[in-house]
Amino acid sequence: MSAPSFVTVFALYPDLTQLDFTGPHQVLCRIPGATTIIASRMGGEIEAEGGLVIGRTTPLADIERCDLICVPGGMTATQAALDEEFVAHVRRLALGARYVTSVCTGSLILGAAGLLQGKRAACHWAWRSLLTEFGAIPDEGRVVRDGNIFTGGGVTAGIDFAFTMLTEISGEAYAKALTLGLEYAPSPPYGGGRPELADEATLRLVSGNMNKVMPQRLAEAQEAGRRLSRYATSP
């Protein structure tokens, strides 16, 4: 039996933000002729944020290679960045992949794997500054490309990221057709989904909530950043 022409791997971890994964998955699993593998460090079930259980994930150690690796984000991303076995598998697969990608704070995990040094990368606006702990260049773009690295901003940007990847891999005509097929025509009831668009009171409220957990996330990112010394050179 011939090998699949294109292999996509989603690398999951406990308490990830499910839309960071399920949004891109809805698009990327439709790459013609491709195989999509949902993976985690141990395999089996992974419980995402909000209690959604994702079952039958493949152990990362069982995956030899992939063409595209995608790491979703979550409030536990900086904890996952300290999971040395998980990060080592992300790095191993990424170094052999055509495309290295992430959504939201998944870029912090790519950073912890030594994949973003000197690279521009997107992240959720509240945690974007943490990218500097890994030698990355924070970029405010909703979807950012630097070489073969594609990173999406916060949560819903994962769908835009996925269509960007689909265009890259399968062509504009196919991506346009799937955009229509999925009726992807976002029209939110409120237009304040980015800090520069939000009203002052809303921005103050959300920023205040994020700031409550920033010390822990910063400490975890700094520790993950210190571990980068294990990589003699960046890819």
PDB file of C-alpha atoms in Angstrom:
ATOM      1  CA  MET A   1       0.000   0.000   0.000  1.00  0.00           C
ATOM      2  CA  SER A   2       1.407   3.385  -0.964  1.00  0.00           C
ATOM      3  CA  ALA A   3       1.998   6.023   1.679  1.00  0.00           C
ATOM      4  CA  PRO A   4      -0.478   8.930   1.880  1.00  0.00           C
ATOM      5  CA  SER A   5       0.545  11.900  -0.222  1.00  0.00           C
ATOM      6  CA  PHE A   6       0.201  14.389   2.622  1.00  0.00           C
ATOM      7  CA  VAL A   7       0.121  13.817   6.393  1.00  0.00           C
ATOM      8  CA  THR A   8      -1.181  16.408   8.856  1.00  0.00           C
ATOM      9  CA  VAL A   9      -0.584  15.993  12.594  1.00  0.00           C
ATOM     10  CA  PHE A  10      -2.403  17.938  15.305  1.00  0.00           C
ATOM     11  CA  ALA A  11      -0.390  17.737  18.542  1.00  0.00           C
ATOM     12  CA  LEU A  12      -2.787  18.023  21.502  1.00  0.00           C
ATOM     13  CA  TYR A  13      -2.287  18.328  25.247  1.00  0.00           C
ATOM     14  CA  PRO A  14      -4.615  18.515  28.278  1.00  0.00           C
ATOM     15  CA  ASP A  15      -6.939  21.529  28.600  1.00  0.00           C
ATOM     16  CA  LEU A  16      -6.162  22.957  25.178  1.00  0.00           C
ATOM     17  CA  THR A  17      -8.699  25.390  23.693  1.00  0.00           C
ATOM     18  CA  GLN A  18     -10.808  23.082  21.551  1.00  0.00           C
ATOM     19  CA  LEU A  19     -11.647  25.641  18.842  1.00  0.00           C
ATOM     20  CA  ASP A  20      -7.920  26.184  18.269  1.00  0.00           C
ATOM     21  CA  PHE A  21      -7.951  22.554  17.134  1.00  0.00           C
ATOM     22  CA  THR A  22     -11.452  21.873  15.829  1.00  0.00           C
ATOM     23  CA  GLY A  23     -11.634  25.030  13.686  1.00  0.00           C
ATOM     24  CA  PRO A  24      -8.486  24.250  11.658  1.00  0.00           C
ATOM     25  CA  HIS A  25      -9.286  20.533  11.674  1.00  0.00           C
ATOM     26  CA  GLN A  26     -12.634  21.203   9.963  1.00  0.00           C
ATOM     27  CA  VAL A  27     -10.704  22.741   7.058  1.00  0.00           C
ATOM     28  CA  LEU A  28      -7.405  20.875   6.920  1.00  0.00           C
ATOM     29  CA  CYS A  29      -8.906  17.385   7.091  1.00  0.00           C
ATOM     30  CA  ARG A  30     -10.296  18.171   3.639  1.00  0.00           C
ATOM     31  CA  ILE A  31      -6.913  18.452   1.929  1.00  0.00           C
ATOM     32  CA  PRO A  32      -7.427  16.094  -1.038  1.00  0.00           C
ATOM     33  CA  GLY A  33      -5.752  12.726  -0.604  1.00  0.00           C
ATOM     34  CA  ALA A  34      -4.371  13.606   2.808  1.00  0.00           C
ATOM     35  CA  THR A  35      -4.310  11.744   6.114  1.00  0.00           C
ATOM     36  CA  THR A  36      -5.015  13.640   9.328  1.00  0.00           C
ATOM     37  CA  ILE A  37      -3.638  12.291  12.610  1.00  0.00           C
ATOM     38  CA  ILE A  38      -4.825  13.547  16.003  1.00  0.00           C
ATOM     39  CA  ALA A  39      -1.990  12.951  18.457  1.00  0.00           C
ATOM     40  CA  SER A  40      -0.978  13.504  22.062  1.00  0.00           C
ATOM     41  CA  ARG A  41       1.956  12.545  24.220  1.00  0.00           C
ATOM     42  CA  MET A  42       0.354   9.412  25.713  1.00  0.00           C
ATOM     43  CA  GLY A  43      -2.372   8.746  23.150  1.00  0.00           C
ATOM     44  CA  GLY A  44      -5.952   7.929  24.078  1.00  0.00           C
ATOM     45  CA  GLU A  45      -8.338  10.541  25.428  1.00  0.00           C
ATOM     46  CA  ILE A  46      -7.491  14.220  25.872  1.00  0.00           C
ATOM     47  CA  GLU A  47      -9.865  16.501  27.766  1.00  0.00           C
ATOM     48  CA  ALA A  48      -9.988  19.979  26.283  1.00  0.00           C
ATOM     49  CA  GLU A  49     -10.999  23.215  27.966  1.00  0.00           C
ATOM     50  CA  GLY A  50     -14.679  23.126  28.913  1.00  0.00           C
ATOM     51  CA  GLY A  51     -14.789  19.357  29.348  1.00  0.00           C
ATOM     52  CA  LEU A  52     -14.891  18.314  25.689  1.00  0.00           C
ATOM     53  CA  VAL A  53     -13.175  14.920  25.423  1.00  0.00           C
ATOM     54  CA  ILE A  54     -11.211  14.121  22.274  1.00  0.00           C
ATOM     55  CA  GLY A  55     -10.760  10.368  21.965  1.00  0.00           C
ATOM     56  CA  ARG A  56      -8.509   7.878  20.196  1.00  0.00           C
ATOM     57  CA  THR A  57      -5.503  10.171  19.839  1.00  0.00           C
ATOM     58  CA  THR A  58      -2.311   8.559  18.565  1.00  0.00           C
ATOM     59  CA  PRO A  59       0.823   8.573  20.742  1.00  0.00           C
ATOM     60  CA  LEU A  60       3.268  11.073  19.279  1.00  0.00           C
ATOM     61  CA  ALA A  61       6.065   8.528  19.579  1.00  0.00           C
ATOM     62  CA  ASP A  62       4.228   6.297  17.087  1.00  0.00           C
ATOM     63  CA  ILE A  63       4.327   8.936  14.330  1.00  0.00           C
ATOM     64  CA  GLU A  64       7.445   8.787  12.183  1.00  0.00           C
ATOM     65  CA  ARG A  65       6.920  11.894  10.077  1.00  0.00           C
ATOM     66  CA  CYS A  66       4.415  14.418   8.805  1.00  0.00           C
ATOM     67  CA  ASP A  67       4.108  17.097   6.157  1.00  0.00           C
ATOM     68  CA  LEU A  68       2.312  19.563   8.411  1.00  0.00           C
ATOM     69  CA  ILE A  69       2.301  19.791  12.189  1.00  0.00           C
ATOM     70  CA  CYS A  70      -0.171  22.061  13.953  1.00  0.00           C
ATOM     71  CA  VAL A  71      -0.029  22.899  17.669  1.00  0.00           C
ATOM     72  CA  PRO A  72      -3.196  24.498  19.083  1.00  0.00           C
ATOM     73  CA  GLY A  73      -3.201  26.911  21.992  1.00  0.00           C
ATOM     74  CA  GLY A  74      -4.816  26.956  25.400  1.00  0.00           C
ATOM     75  CA  MET A  75      -4.536  28.392  28.875  1.00  0.00           C
ATOM     76  CA  THR A  76      -2.179  25.501  29.674  1.00  0.00           C
ATOM     77  CA  ALA A  77       0.137  26.114  26.706  1.00  0.00           C
ATOM     78  CA  THR A  78       3.006  27.337  28.867  1.00  0.00           C
ATOM     79  CA  GLN A  79       2.613  24.242  31.051  1.00  0.00           C
ATOM     80  CA  ALA A  80       2.754  22.074  27.943  1.00  0.00           C
ATOM     81  CA  ALA A  81       5.890  23.996  26.940  1.00  0.00           C
ATOM     82  CA  LEU A  82       7.529  22.550  30.061  1.00  0.00           C
ATOM     83  CA  ASP A  83       6.578  18.964  29.160  1.00  0.00           C
ATOM     84  CA  GLU A  84       9.934  17.892  27.791  1.00  0.00           C
ATOM     85  CA  GLU A  85       8.729  14.718  26.096  1.00  0.00           C
ATOM     86  CA  PHE A  86       5.827  16.504  24.384  1.00  0.00           C
ATOM     87  CA  VAL A  87       8.062  19.360  23.211  1.00  0.00           C
ATOM     88  CA  ALA A  88      10.725  16.928  21.978  1.00  0.00           C
ATOM     89  CA  HIS A  89       8.185  15.145  19.787  1.00  0.00           C
ATOM     90  CA  VAL A  90       6.882  18.452  18.425  1.00  0.00           C
ATOM     91  CA  ARG A  91      10.442  19.441  17.518  1.00  0.00           C
ATOM     92  CA  ARG A  92      11.255  16.047  15.972  1.00  0.00           C
ATOM     93  CA  LEU A  93       8.217  16.090  13.712  1.00  0.00           C
ATOM     94  CA  ALA A  94       8.565  19.785  12.882  1.00  0.00           C
ATOM     95  CA  LEU A  95      12.167  19.427  11.728  1.00  0.00           C
ATOM     96  CA  GLY A  96      11.055  16.977   9.050  1.00  0.00           C
ATOM     97  CA  ALA A  97       7.819  18.735   8.081  1.00  0.00           C
ATOM     98  CA  ARG A  98       7.117  20.943   5.077  1.00  0.00           C
ATOM     99  CA  TYR A  99       4.959  23.227   7.225  1.00  0.00           C
ATOM    100  CA  VAL A 100       5.291  24.071  10.922  1.00  0.00           C
ATOM    101  CA  THR A 101       2.153  25.721  12.268  1.00  0.00           C
ATOM    102  CA  SER A 102       0.253  26.801  15.347  1.00  0.00           C
ATOM    103  CA  VAL A 103      -2.864  28.590  16.513  1.00  0.00           C
ATOM    104  CA  CYS A 104      -3.091  31.079  19.383  1.00  0.00           C
ATOM    105  CA  THR A 105      -0.664  30.244  22.222  1.00  0.00           C
ATOM    106  CA  GLY A 106       0.434  27.126  20.381  1.00  0.00           C
ATOM    107  CA  SER A 107       3.195  29.350  19.030  1.00  0.00           C
ATOM    108  CA  LEU A 108       4.670  29.436  22.546  1.00  0.00           C
ATOM    109  CA  ILE A 109       5.082  25.658  22.319  1.00  0.00           C
ATOM    110  CA  LEU A 110       6.760  25.997  18.930  1.00  0.00           C
ATOM    111  CA  GLY A 111       9.027  28.538  20.600  1.00  0.00           C
ATOM    112  CA  ALA A 112       9.824  26.152  23.439  1.00  0.00           C
ATOM    113  CA  ALA A 113      10.782  23.582  20.811  1.00  0.00           C
ATOM    114  CA  GLY A 114      13.410  25.979  19.447  1.00  0.00           C
ATOM    115  CA  LEU A 115      11.542  26.512  16.174  1.00  0.00           C
ATOM    116  CA  LEU A 116      10.919  30.267  16.283  1.00  0.00           C
ATOM    117  CA  GLN A 117      14.292  31.824  17.012  1.00  0.00           C
ATOM    118  CA  GLY A 118      14.572  34.922  14.842  1.00  0.00           C
ATOM    119  CA  LYS A 119      11.169  34.186  13.277  1.00  0.00           C
ATOM    120  CA  ARG A 120       8.061  36.370  13.161  1.00  0.00           C
ATOM    121  CA  ALA A 121       5.083  34.711  14.817  1.00  0.00           C
ATOM    122  CA  ALA A 122       1.496  35.400  15.819  1.00  0.00           C
ATOM    123  CA  CYS A 123      -0.156  34.612  19.141  1.00  0.00           C
ATOM    124  CA  HIS A 124      -3.220  35.621  21.131  1.00  0.00           C
ATOM    125  CA  TRP A 125      -2.891  39.356  21.844  1.00  0.00           C
ATOM    126  CA  ALA A 126      -2.783  38.905  25.630  1.00  0.00           C
ATOM    127  CA  TRP A 127       0.182  36.533  25.519  1.00  0.00           C
ATOM    128  CA  ARG A 128       1.995  37.714  22.380  1.00  0.00           C
ATOM    129  CA  SER A 129       4.789  39.365  24.361  1.00  0.00           C
ATOM    130  CA  LEU A 130       5.806  35.960  25.768  1.00  0.00           C
ATOM    131  CA  LEU A 131       7.147  34.998  22.347  1.00  0.00           C
ATOM    132  CA  THR A 132      10.260  37.048  23.090  1.00  0.00           C
ATOM    133  CA  GLU A 133      11.234  34.476  25.741  1.00  0.00           C
ATOM    134  CA  PHE A 134      11.967  32.136  22.826  1.00  0.00           C
ATOM    135  CA  GLY A 135      13.814  34.541  20.572  1.00  0.00           C
ATOM    136  CA  ALA A 136      10.764  35.027  18.347  1.00  0.00           C
ATOM    137  CA  ILE A 137       9.526  38.323  16.912  1.00  0.00           C
ATOM    138  CA  PRO A 138       5.911  38.987  17.969  1.00  0.00           C
ATOM    139  CA  ASP A 139       3.702  39.952  15.029  1.00  0.00           C
ATOM    140  CA  GLU A 140       0.207  41.442  15.366  1.00  0.00           C
ATOM    141  CA  GLY A 141      -1.016  39.749  12.188  1.00  0.00           C
ATOM    142  CA  ARG A 142      -3.998  37.435  12.272  1.00  0.00           C
ATOM    143  CA  VAL A 143      -2.075  34.923  10.160  1.00  0.00           C
ATOM    144  CA  VAL A 144       1.706  35.264   9.921  1.00  0.00           C
ATOM    145  CA  ARG A 145       4.095  33.438   7.611  1.00  0.00           C
ATOM    146  CA  ASP A 146       7.857  33.314   8.030  1.00  0.00           C
ATOM    147  CA  GLY A 147       9.363  30.789   5.663  1.00  0.00           C
ATOM    148  CA  ASN A 148       7.649  27.455   6.232  1.00  0.00           C
ATOM    149  CA  ILE A 149       6.237  28.572   9.582  1.00  0.00           C
ATOM    150  CA  PHE A 150       2.587  29.656   9.647  1.00  0.00           C
ATOM    151  CA  THR A 151       1.088  30.931  12.898  1.00  0.00           C
ATOM    152  CA  GLY A 152      -2.441  32.094  13.644  1.00  0.00           C
ATOM    153  CA  GLY A 153      -3.507  34.634  16.250  1.00  0.00           C
ATOM    154  CA  GLY A 154      -6.099  34.061  18.942  1.00  0.00           C
ATOM    155  CA  VAL A 155      -8.619  31.195  18.744  1.00  0.00           C
ATOM    156  CA  THR A 156     -10.919  32.127  15.817  1.00  0.00           C
ATOM    157  CA  ALA A 157      -7.892  33.139  13.743  1.00  0.00           C
ATOM    158  CA  GLY A 158      -7.303  29.406  13.452  1.00  0.00           C
ATOM    159  CA  ILE A 159      -9.977  29.185  10.767  1.00  0.00           C
ATOM    160  CA  ASP A 160      -8.370  31.984   8.735  1.00  0.00           C
ATOM    161  CA  PHE A 161      -5.023  30.260   9.235  1.00  0.00           C
ATOM    162  CA  ALA A 162      -6.454  26.973   8.001  1.00  0.00           C
ATOM    163  CA  PHE A 163      -7.808  28.496   4.801  1.00  0.00           C
ATOM    164  CA  THR A 164      -4.425  30.169   4.257  1.00  0.00           C
ATOM    165  CA  MET A 165      -2.788  26.742   4.547  1.00  0.00           C
ATOM    166  CA  LEU A 166      -5.398  25.149   2.288  1.00  0.00           C
ATOM    167  CA  THR A 167      -4.648  27.738  -0.398  1.00  0.00           C
ATOM    168  CA  GLU A 168      -0.924  27.060  -0.034  1.00  0.00           C
ATOM    169  CA  ILE A 169      -1.344  23.286  -0.301  1.00  0.00           C
ATOM    170  CA  SER A 170      -4.369  22.737  -2.543  1.00  0.00           C
ATOM    171  CA  GLY A 171      -4.706  25.981  -4.472  1.00  0.00           C
ATOM    172  CA  GLU A 172      -6.948  29.022  -4.464  1.00  0.00           C
ATOM    173  CA  ALA A 173      -9.821  27.485  -6.436  1.00  0.00           C
ATOM    174  CA  TYR A 174     -10.206  24.598  -3.987  1.00  0.00           C
ATOM    175  CA  ALA A 175      -9.916  26.899  -0.955  1.00  0.00           C
ATOM    176  CA  LYS A 176     -12.588  29.199  -2.379  1.00  0.00           C
ATOM    177  CA  ALA A 177     -14.899  26.260  -3.024  1.00  0.00           C
ATOM    178  CA  LEU A 178     -14.515  24.992   0.548  1.00  0.00           C
ATOM    179  CA  THR A 179     -15.063  28.503   1.904  1.00  0.00           C
ATOM    180  CA  LEU A 180     -18.449  28.454   0.193  1.00  0.00           C
ATOM    181  CA  GLY A 181     -19.144  24.849   1.110  1.00  0.00           C
ATOM    182  CA  LEU A 182     -18.623  25.599   4.810  1.00  0.00           C
ATOM    183  CA  GLU A 183     -20.444  28.938   4.477  1.00  0.00           C
ATOM    184  CA  TYR A 184     -17.507  30.691   6.061  1.00  0.00           C
ATOM    185  CA  ALA A 185     -18.816  34.262   6.119  1.00  0.00           C
ATOM    186  CA  PRO A 186     -18.192  35.578   9.650  1.00  0.00           C
ATOM    187  CA  SER A 187     -20.388  38.468  10.735  1.00  0.00           C
ATOM    188  CA  PRO A 188     -20.019  38.837  14.520  1.00  0.00           C
ATOM    189  CA  PRO A 189     -22.660  40.737  16.511  1.00  0.00           C
ATOM    190  CA  TYR A 190     -19.869  42.787  18.095  1.00  0.00           C
ATOM    191  CA  GLY A 191     -16.840  44.105  16.253  1.00  0.00           C
ATOM    192  CA  GLY A 192     -14.528  44.323  19.246  1.00  0.00           C
ATOM    193  CA  GLY A 193     -12.634  41.073  18.800  1.00  0.00           C
ATOM    194  CA  ARG A 194      -9.218  42.750  18.797  1.00  0.00           C
ATOM    195  CA  PRO A 195      -7.817  45.129  21.413  1.00  0.00           C
ATOM    196  CA  GLU A 196      -7.661  48.058  19.015  1.00  0.00           C
ATOM    197  CA  LEU A 197     -11.342  47.553  18.148  1.00  0.00           C
ATOM    198  CA  ALA A 198     -12.739  46.981  21.649  1.00  0.00           C
ATOM    199  CA  ASP A 199     -14.269  49.719  23.762  1.00  0.00           C
ATOM    200  CA  GLU A 200     -12.226  50.884  26.722  1.00  0.00           C
ATOM    201  CA  ALA A 201     -14.385  49.267  29.415  1.00  0.00           C
ATOM    202  CA  THR A 202     -14.342  45.862  27.720  1.00  0.00           C
ATOM    203  CA  LEU A 203     -10.606  45.998  27.114  1.00  0.00           C
ATOM    204  CA  ARG A 204     -10.001  46.940  30.741  1.00  0.00           C
ATOM    205  CA  LEU A 205     -12.177  44.052  31.971  1.00  0.00           C
ATOM    206  CA  VAL A 206     -10.605  41.390  29.771  1.00  0.00           C
ATOM    207  CA  SER A 207      -7.054  42.639  30.281  1.00  0.00           C
ATOM    208  CA  GLY A 208      -7.617  42.608  34.040  1.00  0.00           C
ATOM    209  CA  ASN A 209      -8.704  38.979  33.934  1.00  0.00           C
ATOM    210  CA  MET A 210      -5.710  38.013  31.798  1.00  0.00           C
ATOM    211  CA  ASN A 211      -3.314  39.904  34.062  1.00  0.00           C
ATOM    212  CA  LYS A 212      -4.360  37.763  37.019  1.00  0.00           C
ATOM    213  CA  VAL A 213      -2.694  34.723  35.480  1.00  0.00           C
ATOM    214  CA  MET A 214       0.145  36.503  33.682  1.00  0.00           C
ATOM    215  CA  PRO A 215       2.740  36.016  36.469  1.00  0.00           C
ATOM    216  CA  GLN A 216       2.370  32.233  36.328  1.00  0.00           C
ATOM    217  CA  ARG A 217       2.370  32.093  32.544  1.00  0.00           C
ATOM    218  CA  LEU A 218       5.358  34.421  32.343  1.00  0.00           C
ATOM    219  CA  ALA A 219       7.291  32.287  34.835  1.00  0.00           C
ATOM    220  CA  GLU A 220       6.497  29.131  32.855  1.00  0.00           C
ATOM    221  CA  ALA A 221       7.481  30.771  29.564  1.00  0.00           C
ATOM    222  CA  GLN A 222      10.735  32.035  31.071  1.00  0.00           C
ATOM    223  CA  GLU A 223      11.602  28.569  32.338  1.00  0.00           C
ATOM    224  CA  ALA A 224      10.819  27.048  28.938  1.00  0.00           C
ATOM    225  CA  GLY A 225      12.941  29.754  27.336  1.00  0.00           C
ATOM    226  CA  ARG A 226      15.900  28.925  29.557  1.00  0.00           C
ATOM    227  CA  ARG A 227      15.747  25.340  28.348  1.00  0.00           C
ATOM    228  CA  LEU A 228      16.381  26.456  24.745  1.00  0.00           C
ATOM    229  CA  SER A 229      20.103  26.170  25.421  1.00  0.00           C
ATOM    230  CA  ARG A 230      19.759  22.435  24.733  1.00  0.00           C
ATOM    231  CA  TYR A 231      19.424  23.252  21.032  1.00  0.00           C
ATOM    232  CA  ALA A 232      22.844  24.190  19.687  1.00  0.00           C
ATOM    233  CA  THR A 233      21.395  25.708  16.529  1.00  0.00           C
ATOM    234  CA  SER A 234      17.942  26.683  15.374  1.00  0.00           C
ATOM    235  CA  PRO A 235      16.489  24.828  12.362  1.00  0.00           C
TER     236      PRO A 235
END
